[in-house]
Structure formats: C-alpha cells, structure tokens
Amino acid sequence: MGSLPAAVHPGPAAAAGALDFPVAGQLTVIGLCALTAYLAHLALAVFNDGVRPFMLDFLHGRTTRSATGAVSFGLSAGFIFGLGAPMALSSGVLNPWLVFLPTDLLGILAPRKWLAPLLGAAWGAVVVFGLKGANEMAHELPVDFLTAMQQMATPILFLFTLFPVLAISKQFGRPAGAVAGVVELALVVLTMKLWPKVFAGAPAMAAGVLLLIGFAVARDLRQRRAGTAEERPAVPDDDPMVSLFSASAARLRRHLPLFMALGAGVCLLAQLHIFGGGEATSFLIAKGRSAEAAQVDFYRAFGFLPLIATTALASGAYGIAGFTFVYPVGYLLPSPWWALVCGALVFAVEVLALSGIGRVLGGLPSVRDSSEQLRGAIGATLQLALLFGSLMAAQAMGGGLGILLVGGLYLLNEAMGRVVVRTAAGPAAVVVGGVLLNVLYWLDLFTPLTS
C-alpha cells in the first residue's frame, strides 16, 4: 500500500485545476461566508466546537466581543494557517477550516450587525480569488512544495481507515480491537484485489463503525439483562440544566429560516465538488470520488454528533455545518437545485429534533461513549497520518534536508509547547520548510531534486 490506486491518487491534472472555481462556486463561497459571519455575530452558530461553549457568556453579556474574539483566534489560528490553507493549496479543494473558522472570528469581532456579512463576504472573495494566485505562484517556485504536499494523500486516506479499530480498542478492549483490525485489514486486501477501482478504505471503515455500534448495543443489552444498567433518577422540571437546554433549543427554532438558508448553502458548496468536509475527503473530492467521500464524512459525523448536540443545547449556538450530515448529502446529489432543497430540509430536521436528540443521547451511555471514542480516534489517526504524510512531502521536495527541516520544525513546535496545534503542525512545517528550501536555492546553497 505504498501508493494509492489510480482512482484516488492525486495527479498533475488535479494540481493544474486547483482552486480555479466556476462563477457559481465563487458566488456560493462569498455568499456563504457572509451568512456564516452574520450568524456568528448573532451568536447563533460557529464552526469551532471549542468556541461554542463560550458563546453563552457572550450571549448574556458576561464577556465582551473582543474577549470572545480572542478566544476564537487562539483556538482557530493554527487550524486556519497550519491546516486549512495548506490542505486547500495542495488538494485544490476548499475545507471548513479555511472557509468557516475565519468567519467565526470576523463575525464575533464585527461591532455592527451590518458589518459582519460584509467582512464575511470579503473573506470569501479572498478565498476564491487570492488563493488561486498564491497557488499559481507557488507552483512556479524552484521547489514546488504544493505538489510535494500531495504525498500526504496516501497516509491520510489509508490510516484514517483505522479510526474505528482504535475506538473499539479503547472502549471494548484489545481482543475486540484485534477482531476489528483483522476484519478491516481483510476487507482492504480483498477490495484492492477484487475491486481495484473502489477506494479500499471505504468498506473497511463501514465494517469498523458497524462493529463499534454492535459492541455498544450488545453491552447495553447485557447490562440491562444483568440489572446493572445505570439507573438515572428522574430529572425535575425545574432543574436549571433542563431550563437552559429548553431555552437554547427554543432560541434556535426561532431562527429556523436562517438555519435552513445555512443548510442550503453548505449543501450547495458540497454539491459543487469544490469543498471537502475533512482531510481525507478533500483528496477524494479532488479526484471525483464523491461516493467514497460521502461514506467517509458520514462515518465521521457520528464522532461529533454528541459534542455538537450538547454544546448547542448548553450554549444556544449551533454548528455552522450542523451535525455535518449535510456534507455527504451534498456530495451525492446530482443537481444544485436539489442541494438547496435537501440542505435546507436537513438543517430543519436537525434543529427541530435537537431537544429529542439530547434526550436520546442521555439514555444511551454506551452509544454516547462510542461517539466520544470515535472523535478521539479520528484525531489520533489524523495526527499520525498528517505527520507521516508531511515527512513524505519533505522527502519529495528536499530529500534528507527537507526531512531535517520539516521534522525539526515539528519537534521545535513540540518543544515550545505546541504553538501550532499538533494536527496542523506537520502541514505548516511543510510550507515553512518549502519556503526555506527556496531561499536556500536562491542563495545557491541547495539544488532542487529532479523528479
């Protein structure tokens, strides 16, 4: 598995058309950035899960816009510049860290309601027009680090396949994890042998997630039969948390038309195939593998659903992408008009069902824990994949010196207390390392590798 099958290997064609969006795509990005900044200004929705809990204090006037904006910047900057921009430039596909995290910040900081959408639209214009120029300039450099970054596709796609195995091991123990690992490995090998045009990780991921859900359901059933299931006392109607959750859900329902417009816009962006909801998805969308991309983001959504639901009910601020099921829906739809309708309906169902989802999650401890494990496993597998892929990119652009620079920058970031979050540190190091190699070339101290 040293390289991807032709069906998913990013090649020169993908790089050549990178970030060259049609007019419909440009208008969608600009309009959606304006809307998301406006929603962030109203404290109705933000993309960053870490910022959402702070929105309650902001909503009730216990903190200022500038203080909340500082929190947003601190939690988002590393992902914007270290992950979002490098991933977009290398894959040619936009991602939520580049599109939505900045509009969180701009919307929160905007002092006037009318200014927020203007700032968001301006950022959208930077994304659709500025990145294309930056991409073209980078490809003209003696050391083309953006093309080298396409080496990250292989480890991201294949290592991401293992996140259900890691989640099962942590929640249900090593024997169960070993069973899941054997099943996934067998499916990967069989898929590569029998269906070479199918991304081998997709069936394996499906089996892993199903095994995780099966183990969780089986545990709950055993506990109920044994009479050891956790007994939850009835929650009084005047409980402060019940009151808070009800008020937050009611607030979101009052703004349902705005959320339906948001769902329509996000679904349209996904349907245009210029946007991927995750690291693995970006490279799949870049090669037109929308069915596999839909599978990956569908499974990923289960890891974040409990977090988004509980933080939305606690803070009154929803997720910009909702539960993220709107991504796979958009990838699979044949028409932009269908995307607008289906995206609006998906968000309407999510917002209206939010209270019920919160109650259901409260009564399914094993399933809730499985989602927590999935989210942690996704982060762990992507950290390894991005680090390994970054070193492969370093090798491609600078050989041993490239590995020294990129690996050294990564280790320096660790030694300095992770100024850049670990997930984004590898891609950021590739960009900085590529710039340094170009400087060394101009100083006649480095000769670029020949392909």
GROMACS .gro file of C-alpha atoms in nm:
model
  451
    1MET     CA    1   0.000   0.000   0.000
    2GLY     CA    2   0.285   0.233  -0.077
    3SER     CA    3   0.075   0.433  -0.319
    4LEU     CA    4  -0.289   0.493  -0.389
    5PRO     CA    5  -0.470   0.321  -0.671
    6ALA     CA    6  -0.511   0.536  -0.978
    7ALA     CA    7  -0.870   0.608  -0.879
    8VAL     CA    8  -0.768   0.818  -0.581
    9HIS     CA    9  -0.407   0.918  -0.641
   10PRO     CA   10  -0.388   1.298  -0.682
   11GLY     CA   11  -0.207   1.371  -1.002
   12PRO     CA   12  -0.098   1.665  -1.219
   13ALA     CA   13  -0.446   1.721  -1.351
   14ALA     CA   14  -0.578   1.789  -1.005
   15ALA     CA   15  -0.297   2.028  -0.931
   16ALA     CA   16  -0.337   2.212  -1.260
   17GLY     CA   17  -0.701   2.295  -1.194
   18ALA     CA   18  -0.652   2.370  -0.827
   19LEU     CA   19  -0.865   2.650  -0.684
   20ASP     CA   20  -0.995   2.758  -1.026
   21PHE     CA   21  -1.362   2.785  -0.937
   22PRO     CA   22  -1.657   2.849  -1.168
   23VAL     CA   23  -1.864   3.161  -1.118
   24ALA     CA   24  -2.135   2.965  -0.935
   25GLY     CA   25  -1.873   2.833  -0.693
   26GLN     CA   26  -1.728   3.178  -0.635
   27LEU     CA   27  -2.067   3.330  -0.559
   28THR     CA   28  -2.158   3.039  -0.331
   29VAL     CA   29  -1.840   3.076  -0.125
   30ILE     CA   30  -1.877   3.453  -0.094
   31GLY     CA   31  -2.245   3.436  -0.003
   32LEU     CA   32  -2.197   3.152   0.244
   33CYS     CA   33  -1.909   3.333   0.414
   34ALA     CA   34  -2.131   3.641   0.451
   35LEU     CA   35  -2.410   3.432   0.606
   36THR     CA   36  -2.184   3.241   0.846
   37ALA     CA   37  -2.020   3.562   0.968
   38TYR     CA   38  -2.367   3.708   1.030
   39LEU     CA   39  -2.473   3.401   1.229
   40ALA     CA   40  -2.154   3.416   1.435
   41HIS     CA   41  -2.220   3.785   1.508
   42LEU     CA   42  -2.565   3.692   1.640
   43ALA     CA   43  -2.411   3.406   1.843
   44LEU     CA   44  -2.642   3.165   1.661
   45ALA     CA   45  -2.376   2.938   1.510
   46VAL     CA   46  -1.999   2.895   1.499
   47PHE     CA   47  -1.788   2.624   1.340
   48ASN     CA   48  -1.523   2.581   1.610
   49ASP     CA   49  -1.651   2.333   1.870
   50GLY     CA   50  -1.412   2.481   2.125
   51VAL     CA   51  -1.557   2.832   2.085
   52ARG     CA   52  -1.921   2.728   2.115
   53PRO     CA   53  -1.923   2.685   2.497
   54PHE     CA   54  -1.801   3.046   2.536
   55MET     CA   55  -2.095   3.182   2.338
   56LEU     CA   56  -2.337   3.152   2.632
   57ASP     CA   57  -2.143   3.406   2.840
   58PHE     CA   58  -2.119   3.631   2.537
   59LEU     CA   59  -2.491   3.598   2.469
   60HIS     CA   60  -2.576   3.701   2.827
   61GLY     CA   61  -2.330   3.990   2.829
   62ARG     CA   62  -2.088   3.835   3.076
   63THR     CA   63  -1.800   3.876   2.832
   64THR     CA   64  -1.718   4.118   2.552
   65ARG     CA   65  -1.687   4.073   2.177
   66SER     CA   66  -1.315   4.135   2.190
   67ALA     CA   67  -1.262   3.876   2.464
   68THR     CA   68  -1.471   3.616   2.279
   69GLY     CA   69  -1.287   3.703   1.958
   70ALA     CA   70  -0.955   3.648   2.132
   71VAL     CA   71  -1.072   3.301   2.236
   72SER     CA   72  -1.182   3.228   1.879
   73PHE     CA   73  -0.849   3.343   1.735
   74GLY     CA   74  -0.648   3.142   1.985
   75LEU     CA   75  -0.842   2.824   1.913
   76SER     CA   76  -0.864   2.872   1.535
   77ALA     CA   77  -0.547   3.037   1.404
   78GLY     CA   78  -0.340   2.719   1.399
   79PHE     CA   79  -0.608   2.532   1.206
   80ILE     CA   80  -0.659   2.815   0.956
   81PHE     CA   81  -0.295   2.874   0.863
   82GLY     CA   82  -0.146   2.538   0.956
   83LEU     CA   83  -0.411   2.303   0.819
   84GLY     CA   84  -0.684   2.479   0.621
   85ALA     CA   85  -0.467   2.681   0.383
   86PRO     CA   86  -0.203   2.409   0.318
   87MET     CA   87  -0.470   2.143   0.259
   88ALA     CA   88  -0.660   2.366   0.016
   89LEU     CA   89  -0.346   2.462  -0.175
   90SER     CA   90  -0.223   2.104  -0.202
   91SER     CA   91  -0.556   1.937  -0.288
   92GLY     CA   92  -0.723   2.216  -0.485
   93VAL     CA   93  -1.037   2.170  -0.275
   94LEU     CA   94  -1.168   2.405  -0.006
   95ASN     CA   95  -1.220   2.285   0.351
   96PRO     CA   96  -1.416   2.406   0.656
   97TRP     CA   97  -1.106   2.525   0.848
   98LEU     CA   98  -1.025   2.772   0.571
   99VAL     CA   99  -1.381   2.879   0.489
  100PHE     CA  100  -1.563   2.881   0.824
  101LEU     CA  101  -1.311   2.938   1.103
  102PRO     CA  102  -1.221   3.290   0.981
  103THR     CA  103  -1.588   3.384   0.951
  104ASP     CA  104  -1.635   3.277   1.314
  105LEU     CA  105  -1.372   3.530   1.412
  106LEU     CA  106  -1.486   3.809   1.177
  107GLY     CA  107  -1.850   3.773   1.279
  108ILE     CA  108  -1.773   3.775   1.652
  109LEU     CA  109  -1.544   4.078   1.626
  110ALA     CA  110  -1.769   4.284   1.397
  111PRO     CA  111  -1.903   4.576   1.606
  112ARG     CA  112  -2.217   4.621   1.393
  113LYS     CA  113  -2.469   4.371   1.262
  114TRP     CA  114  -2.446   4.501   0.905
  115LEU     CA  115  -2.066   4.486   0.906
  116ALA     CA  116  -2.044   4.114   0.984
  117PRO     CA  117  -2.174   3.987   0.646
  118LEU     CA  118  -1.957   4.241   0.463
  119LEU     CA  119  -1.646   4.115   0.639
  120GLY     CA  120  -1.751   3.756   0.575
  121ALA     CA  121  -1.806   3.825   0.205
  122ALA     CA  122  -1.466   3.992   0.187
  123TRP     CA  123  -1.305   3.681   0.331
  124GLY     CA  124  -1.493   3.469   0.077
  125ALA     CA  125  -1.351   3.687  -0.200
  126VAL     CA  126  -1.001   3.638  -0.062
  127VAL     CA  127  -1.054   3.262  -0.063
  128VAL     CA  128  -1.184   3.232  -0.419
  129PHE     CA  129  -0.958   3.492  -0.581
  130GLY     CA  130  -0.649   3.523  -0.362
  131LEU     CA  131  -0.572   3.154  -0.316
  132LYS     CA  132  -0.569   3.092  -0.691
  133GLY     CA  133  -0.292   3.348  -0.734
  134ALA     CA  134  -0.098   3.210  -0.440
  135ASN     CA  135  -0.136   2.858  -0.581
  136GLU     CA  136  -0.006   2.962  -0.923
  137MET     CA  137   0.291   3.146  -0.772
  138ALA     CA  138   0.383   2.851  -0.551
  139HIS     CA  139   0.382   2.610  -0.845
  140GLU     CA  140   0.629   2.837  -1.028
  141LEU     CA  141   0.887   2.819  -0.747
  142PRO     CA  142   1.204   2.612  -0.796
  143VAL     CA  143   1.095   2.392  -0.504
  144ASP     CA  144   0.726   2.318  -0.565
  145PHE     CA  145   0.620   2.229  -0.212
  146LEU     CA  146   0.249   2.228  -0.300
  147THR     CA  147   0.289   1.941  -0.544
  148ALA     CA  148   0.505   1.766  -0.285
  149MET     CA  149   0.223   1.803  -0.031
  150GLN     CA  150   0.006   1.575  -0.243
  151GLN     CA  151   0.218   1.295  -0.095
  152MET     CA  152   0.005   1.338   0.219
  153ALA     CA  153  -0.293   1.180   0.042
  154THR     CA  154  -0.175   0.820   0.082
  155PRO     CA  155  -0.121   0.812   0.461
  156ILE     CA  156  -0.428   1.027   0.530
  157LEU     CA  157  -0.664   0.806   0.332
  158PHE     CA  158  -0.532   0.471   0.447
  159LEU     CA  159  -0.453   0.547   0.812
  160PHE     CA  160  -0.788   0.721   0.852
  161THR     CA  161  -0.944   0.383   0.775
  162LEU     CA  162  -0.825   0.257   1.115
  163PHE     CA  163  -1.008   0.503   1.340
  164PRO     CA  164  -1.292   0.258   1.423
  165VAL     CA  165  -1.031  -0.003   1.528
  166LEU     CA  166  -0.871   0.244   1.767
  167ALA     CA  167  -1.210   0.346   1.909
  168ILE     CA  168  -1.312  -0.018   1.963
  169SER     CA  169  -0.980  -0.098   2.135
  170LYS     CA  170  -1.015   0.191   2.376
  171GLN     CA  171  -1.378   0.128   2.466
  172PHE     CA  172  -1.407  -0.251   2.450
  173GLY     CA  173  -1.053  -0.374   2.500
  174ARG     CA  174  -0.768  -0.521   2.298
  175PRO     CA  175  -0.938  -0.850   2.191
  176ALA     CA  176  -1.231  -0.664   2.036
  177GLY     CA  177  -0.989  -0.419   1.875
  178ALA     CA  178  -0.786  -0.709   1.733
  179VAL     CA  179  -1.100  -0.860   1.579
  180ALA     CA  180  -1.191  -0.526   1.421
  181GLY     CA  181  -0.836  -0.481   1.294
  182VAL     CA  182  -0.833  -0.825   1.126
  183VAL     CA  183  -1.173  -0.760   0.967
  184GLU     CA  184  -1.066  -0.420   0.833
  185LEU     CA  185  -0.733  -0.548   0.701
  186ALA     CA  186  -0.904  -0.838   0.525
  187LEU     CA  187  -1.156  -0.602   0.365
  188VAL     CA  188  -0.881  -0.366   0.248
  189VAL     CA  189  -0.686  -0.651   0.088
  190LEU     CA  190  -0.996  -0.805  -0.073
  191THR     CA  191  -1.116  -0.468  -0.205
  192MET     CA  192  -0.778  -0.387  -0.358
  193LYS     CA  193  -0.770  -0.732  -0.519
  194LEU     CA  194  -1.130  -0.770  -0.638
  195TRP     CA  195  -1.248  -0.408  -0.685
  196PRO     CA  196  -0.936  -0.203  -0.766
  197LYS     CA  197  -1.139   0.099  -0.876
  198VAL     CA  198  -1.302   0.133  -0.531
  199PHE     CA  199  -1.120   0.314  -0.252
  200ALA     CA  200  -1.018   0.022  -0.032
  201GLY     CA  201  -1.071   0.209   0.295
  202ALA     CA  202  -1.442   0.274   0.242
  203PRO     CA  203  -1.575  -0.084   0.302
  204ALA     CA  204  -1.328  -0.128   0.588
  205MET     CA  205  -1.447   0.190   0.759
  206ALA     CA  206  -1.809   0.084   0.718
  207ALA     CA  207  -1.738  -0.252   0.881
  208GLY     CA  208  -1.544  -0.090   1.165
  209VAL     CA  209  -1.820   0.158   1.251
  210LEU     CA  210  -2.084  -0.116   1.238
  211LEU     CA  211  -1.874  -0.332   1.469
  212LEU     CA  212  -1.839  -0.042   1.713
  213ILE     CA  213  -2.215   0.018   1.719
  214GLY     CA  214  -2.276  -0.355   1.755
  215PHE     CA  215  -2.040  -0.383   2.052
  216ALA     CA  216  -2.207  -0.081   2.216
  217VAL     CA  217  -2.560  -0.217   2.172
  218ALA     CA  218  -2.453  -0.561   2.296
  219ARG     CA  219  -2.300  -0.409   2.609
  220ASP     CA  220  -2.617  -0.215   2.689
  221LEU     CA  221  -2.831  -0.525   2.640
  222ARG     CA  222  -2.608  -0.732   2.868
  223GLN     CA  223  -2.619  -0.467   3.136
  224ARG     CA  224  -2.997  -0.448   3.121
  225ARG     CA  225  -3.033  -0.825   3.143
  226ALA     CA  226  -2.796  -0.836   3.440
  227GLY     CA  227  -2.975  -0.546   3.605
  228THR     CA  228  -2.655  -0.340   3.621
  229ALA     CA  229  -2.755  -0.065   3.386
  230GLU     CA  230  -2.710   0.274   3.537
  231GLU     CA  231  -3.031   0.396   3.695
  232ARG     CA  232  -3.091   0.758   3.620
  233PRO     CA  233  -3.315   0.948   3.861
  234ALA     CA  234  -3.594   1.147   3.711
  235VAL     CA  235  -3.487   1.499   3.633
  236PRO     CA  236  -3.720   1.759   3.787
  237ASP     CA  237  -3.885   2.001   3.551
  238ASP     CA  238  -3.736   2.297   3.737
  239ASP     CA  239  -3.378   2.168   3.703
  240PRO     CA  240  -3.157   2.458   3.580
  241MET     CA  241  -2.996   2.247   3.305
  242VAL     CA  242  -3.335   2.139   3.170
  243SER     CA  243  -3.443   2.501   3.164
  244LEU     CA  244  -3.120   2.606   2.989
  245PHE     CA  245  -3.145   2.330   2.728
  246SER     CA  246  -3.509   2.414   2.657
  247ALA     CA  247  -3.435   2.785   2.621
  248SER     CA  248  -3.143   2.717   2.386
  249ALA     CA  249  -3.345   2.481   2.168
  250ALA     CA  250  -3.630   2.732   2.152
  251ARG     CA  251  -3.389   3.011   2.055
  252LEU     CA  252  -3.250   2.804   1.767
  253ARG     CA  253  -3.600   2.711   1.648
  254ARG     CA  254  -3.699   3.079   1.638
  255HIS     CA  255  -3.427   3.135   1.378
  256LEU     CA  256  -3.513   2.828   1.172
  257PRO     CA  257  -3.529   3.019   0.836
  258LEU     CA  258  -3.169   3.136   0.884
  259PHE     CA  259  -3.057   2.782   0.959
  260MET     CA  260  -3.240   2.648   0.656
  261ALA     CA  261  -3.060   2.905   0.441
  262LEU     CA  262  -2.732   2.796   0.601
  263GLY     CA  263  -2.803   2.429   0.533
  264ALA     CA  264  -2.889   2.509   0.172
  265GLY     CA  265  -2.563   2.699   0.126
  266VAL     CA  266  -2.339   2.435   0.285
  267CYS     CA  267  -2.507   2.156   0.088
  268LEU     CA  268  -2.468   2.354  -0.236
  269LEU     CA  269  -2.100   2.410  -0.166
  270ALA     CA  270  -2.052   2.036  -0.118
  271GLN     CA  271  -2.257   1.953  -0.428
  272LEU     CA  272  -2.035   2.174  -0.646
  273HIS     CA  273  -1.741   1.945  -0.554
  274ILE     CA  274  -1.509   2.234  -0.471
  275PHE     CA  275  -1.527   2.160  -0.098
  276GLY     CA  276  -1.438   1.867   0.124
  277GLY     CA  277  -1.550   1.832   0.485
  278GLY     CA  278  -1.230   1.670   0.612
  279GLU     CA  279  -0.867   1.590   0.544
  280ALA     CA  280  -0.933   1.257   0.373
  281THR     CA  281  -1.241   1.389   0.196
  282SER     CA  282  -1.050   1.673   0.030
  283PHE     CA  283  -0.828   1.436  -0.166
  284LEU     CA  284  -1.120   1.210  -0.259
  285ILE     CA  285  -1.325   1.505  -0.388
  286ALA     CA  286  -1.020   1.629  -0.582
  287LYS     CA  287  -1.028   1.310  -0.788
  288GLY     CA  288  -1.405   1.297  -0.827
  289ARG     CA  289  -1.461   1.011  -0.581
  290SER     CA  290  -1.778   1.164  -0.436
  291ALA     CA  291  -1.934   0.833  -0.325
  292GLU     CA  292  -1.629   0.738  -0.118
  293ALA     CA  293  -1.608   1.093   0.019
  294ALA     CA  294  -1.972   1.071   0.128
  295GLN     CA  295  -1.900   0.746   0.313
  296VAL     CA  296  -1.601   0.893   0.494
  297ASP     CA  297  -1.783   1.205   0.611
  298PHE     CA  298  -2.096   1.009   0.703
  299TYR     CA  299  -1.898   0.788   0.943
  300ARG     CA  300  -1.704   1.084   1.074
  301ALA     CA  301  -2.026   1.265   1.163
  302PHE     CA  302  -2.110   1.007   1.430
  303GLY     CA  303  -1.797   1.104   1.623
  304PHE     CA  304  -1.902   1.467   1.653
  305LEU     CA  305  -2.281   1.444   1.682
  306PRO     CA  306  -2.295   1.421   2.065
  307LEU     CA  307  -2.050   1.709   2.109
  308ILE     CA  308  -2.236   1.937   1.868
  309ALA     CA  309  -2.575   1.850   2.016
  310THR     CA  310  -2.478   1.901   2.379
  311THR     CA  311  -2.279   2.220   2.322
  312ALA     CA  312  -2.560   2.363   2.109
  313LEU     CA  313  -2.817   2.290   2.381
  314ALA     CA  314  -2.590   2.430   2.651
  315SER     CA  315  -2.481   2.746   2.470
  316GLY     CA  316  -2.762   2.830   2.227
  317ALA     CA  317  -2.514   2.831   1.937
  318TYR     CA  318  -2.540   2.563   1.668
  319GLY     CA  319  -2.267   2.427   1.442
  320ILE     CA  320  -2.210   2.601   1.108
  321ALA     CA  321  -2.224   2.261   0.937
  322GLY     CA  322  -2.484   2.120   1.177
  323PHE     CA  323  -2.415   1.757   1.253
  324THR     CA  324  -2.217   1.753   0.921
  325PHE     CA  325  -2.455   1.504   0.757
  326VAL     CA  326  -2.519   1.779   0.504
  327TYR     CA  327  -2.172   1.714   0.356
  328PRO     CA  328  -2.237   1.359   0.229
  329VAL     CA  329  -2.585   1.457   0.115
  330GLY     CA  330  -2.435   1.733  -0.097
  331TYR     CA  331  -2.161   1.515  -0.247
  332LEU     CA  332  -2.417   1.267  -0.380
  333LEU     CA  333  -2.684   1.499  -0.520
  334PRO     CA  334  -2.697   1.542  -0.899
  335SER     CA  335  -2.823   1.900  -0.912
  336PRO     CA  336  -2.753   2.230  -0.733
  337TRP     CA  337  -3.129   2.284  -0.700
  338TRP     CA  338  -3.166   1.955  -0.518
  339ALA     CA  339  -2.877   2.058  -0.294
  340LEU     CA  340  -3.052   2.380  -0.194
  341VAL     CA  341  -3.375   2.199  -0.110
  342CYS     CA  342  -3.220   1.898   0.064
  343GLY     CA  343  -2.970   2.108   0.259
  344ALA     CA  344  -3.248   2.328   0.394
  345LEU     CA  345  -3.453   2.023   0.490
  346VAL     CA  346  -3.160   1.850   0.662
  347PHE     CA  347  -3.094   2.154   0.880
  348ALA     CA  348  -3.465   2.199   0.954
  349VAL     CA  349  -3.488   1.840   1.077
  350GLU     CA  350  -3.170   1.874   1.284
  351VAL     CA  351  -3.274   2.195   1.457
  352LEU     CA  352  -3.628   2.075   1.525
  353ALA     CA  353  -3.504   1.740   1.656
  354LEU     CA  354  -3.223   1.884   1.870
  355SER     CA  355  -3.405   1.852   2.204
  356GLY     CA  356  -3.508   1.495   2.128
  357ILE     CA  357  -3.155   1.402   2.021
  358GLY     CA  358  -3.024   1.537   2.350
  359ARG     CA  359  -3.269   1.323   2.546
  360VAL     CA  360  -3.188   1.011   2.344
  361LEU     CA  361  -2.815   1.057   2.393
  362GLY     CA  362  -2.872   1.092   2.765
  363GLY     CA  363  -3.031   0.747   2.773
  364LEU     CA  364  -2.771   0.562   2.564
  365PRO     CA  365  -2.449   0.568   2.764
  366SER     CA  366  -2.259   0.313   2.555
  367VAL     CA  367  -2.351   0.476   2.223
  368ARG     CA  368  -2.264   0.815   2.366
  369ASP     CA  369  -1.928   0.683   2.485
  370SER     CA  370  -1.869   0.525   2.143
  371SER     CA  371  -1.909   0.864   1.978
  372GLU     CA  372  -1.660   1.014   2.222
  373GLN     CA  373  -1.413   0.736   2.141
  374LEU     CA  374  -1.469   0.783   1.769
  375ARG     CA  375  -1.389   1.152   1.792
  376GLY     CA  376  -1.069   1.087   1.985
  377ALA     CA  377  -0.967   0.809   1.747
  378ILE     CA  378  -1.022   1.031   1.444
  379GLY     CA  379  -0.791   1.292   1.595
  380ALA     CA  380  -0.523   1.037   1.684
  381THR     CA  381  -0.519   0.870   1.342
  382LEU     CA  382  -0.512   1.202   1.158
  383GLN     CA  383  -0.226   1.331   1.371
  384LEU     CA  384  -0.015   1.030   1.275
  385ALA     CA  385  -0.125   1.043   0.911
  386LEU     CA  386  -0.050   1.414   0.877
  387LEU     CA  387   0.291   1.377   1.042
  388PHE     CA  388   0.387   1.080   0.826
  389GLY     CA  389   0.249   1.249   0.513
  390SER     CA  390   0.436   1.569   0.594
  391LEU     CA  391   0.764   1.377   0.615
  392MET     CA  392   0.684   1.210   0.281
  393ALA     CA  393   0.625   1.556   0.133
  394ALA     CA  394   0.953   1.675   0.286
  395GLN     CA  395   1.137   1.384   0.123
  396ALA     CA  396   0.977   1.461  -0.213
  397MET     CA  397   1.070   1.828  -0.212
  398GLY     CA  398   1.410   1.824  -0.042
  399GLY     CA  399   1.536   1.474   0.033
  400GLY     CA  400   1.722   1.444   0.361
  401LEU     CA  401   1.746   1.821   0.403
  402GLY     CA  402   1.370   1.850   0.359
  403ILE     CA  403   1.311   1.586   0.627
  404LEU     CA  404   1.555   1.767   0.857
  405LEU     CA  405   1.374   2.099   0.811
  406VAL     CA  406   1.017   1.969   0.838
  407GLY     CA  407   1.090   1.723   1.118
  408GLY     CA  408   1.294   1.984   1.300
  409LEU     CA  409   1.017   2.242   1.279
  410TYR     CA  410   0.768   1.986   1.409
  411LEU     CA  411   0.993   1.898   1.703
  412LEU     CA  412   1.059   2.266   1.772
  413ASN     CA  413   0.684   2.325   1.790
  414GLU     CA  414   0.655   2.040   2.041
  415ALA     CA  415   0.942   2.180   2.250
  416MET     CA  416   0.781   2.526   2.253
  417GLY     CA  417   0.455   2.393   2.396
  418ARG     CA  418   0.273   2.342   2.064
  419VAL     CA  419   0.237   2.698   1.940
  420VAL     CA  420   0.066   2.534   1.642
  421VAL     CA  421  -0.177   2.256   1.732
  422ARG     CA  422  -0.033   1.911   1.666
  423THR     CA  423  -0.280   1.826   1.387
  424ALA     CA  424  -0.175   2.133   1.189
  425ALA     CA  425   0.194   2.133   1.280
  426GLY     CA  426   0.303   1.889   1.007
  427PRO     CA  427   0.142   2.064   0.706
  428ALA     CA  428   0.254   2.403   0.842
  429ALA     CA  429   0.610   2.272   0.872
  430VAL     CA  430   0.599   2.158   0.508
  431VAL     CA  431   0.501   2.508   0.393
  432VAL     CA  432   0.768   2.677   0.604
  433GLY     CA  433   1.024   2.415   0.505
  434GLY     CA  434   0.939   2.464   0.137
  435VAL     CA  435   0.989   2.840   0.169
  436LEU     CA  436   1.326   2.783   0.339
  437LEU     CA  437   1.437   2.544   0.064
  438ASN     CA  438   1.353   2.808  -0.198
  439VAL     CA  439   1.555   3.066  -0.004
  440LEU     CA  440   1.849   2.823   0.006
  441TYR     CA  441   1.813   2.772  -0.369
  442TRP     CA  442   1.826   3.145  -0.433
  443LEU     CA  443   2.139   3.162  -0.215
  444ASP     CA  444   2.290   2.884  -0.430
  445LEU     CA  445   2.303   2.651  -0.129
  446PHE     CA  446   2.050   2.391  -0.244
  447THR     CA  447   1.976   2.214  -0.571
  448PRO     CA  448   1.612   2.100  -0.614
  449LEU     CA  449   1.555   1.730  -0.658
  450THR     CA  450   1.474   1.614  -1.009
  451SER     CA  451   1.154   1.415  -1.046
   0.00000   0.00000   0.00000
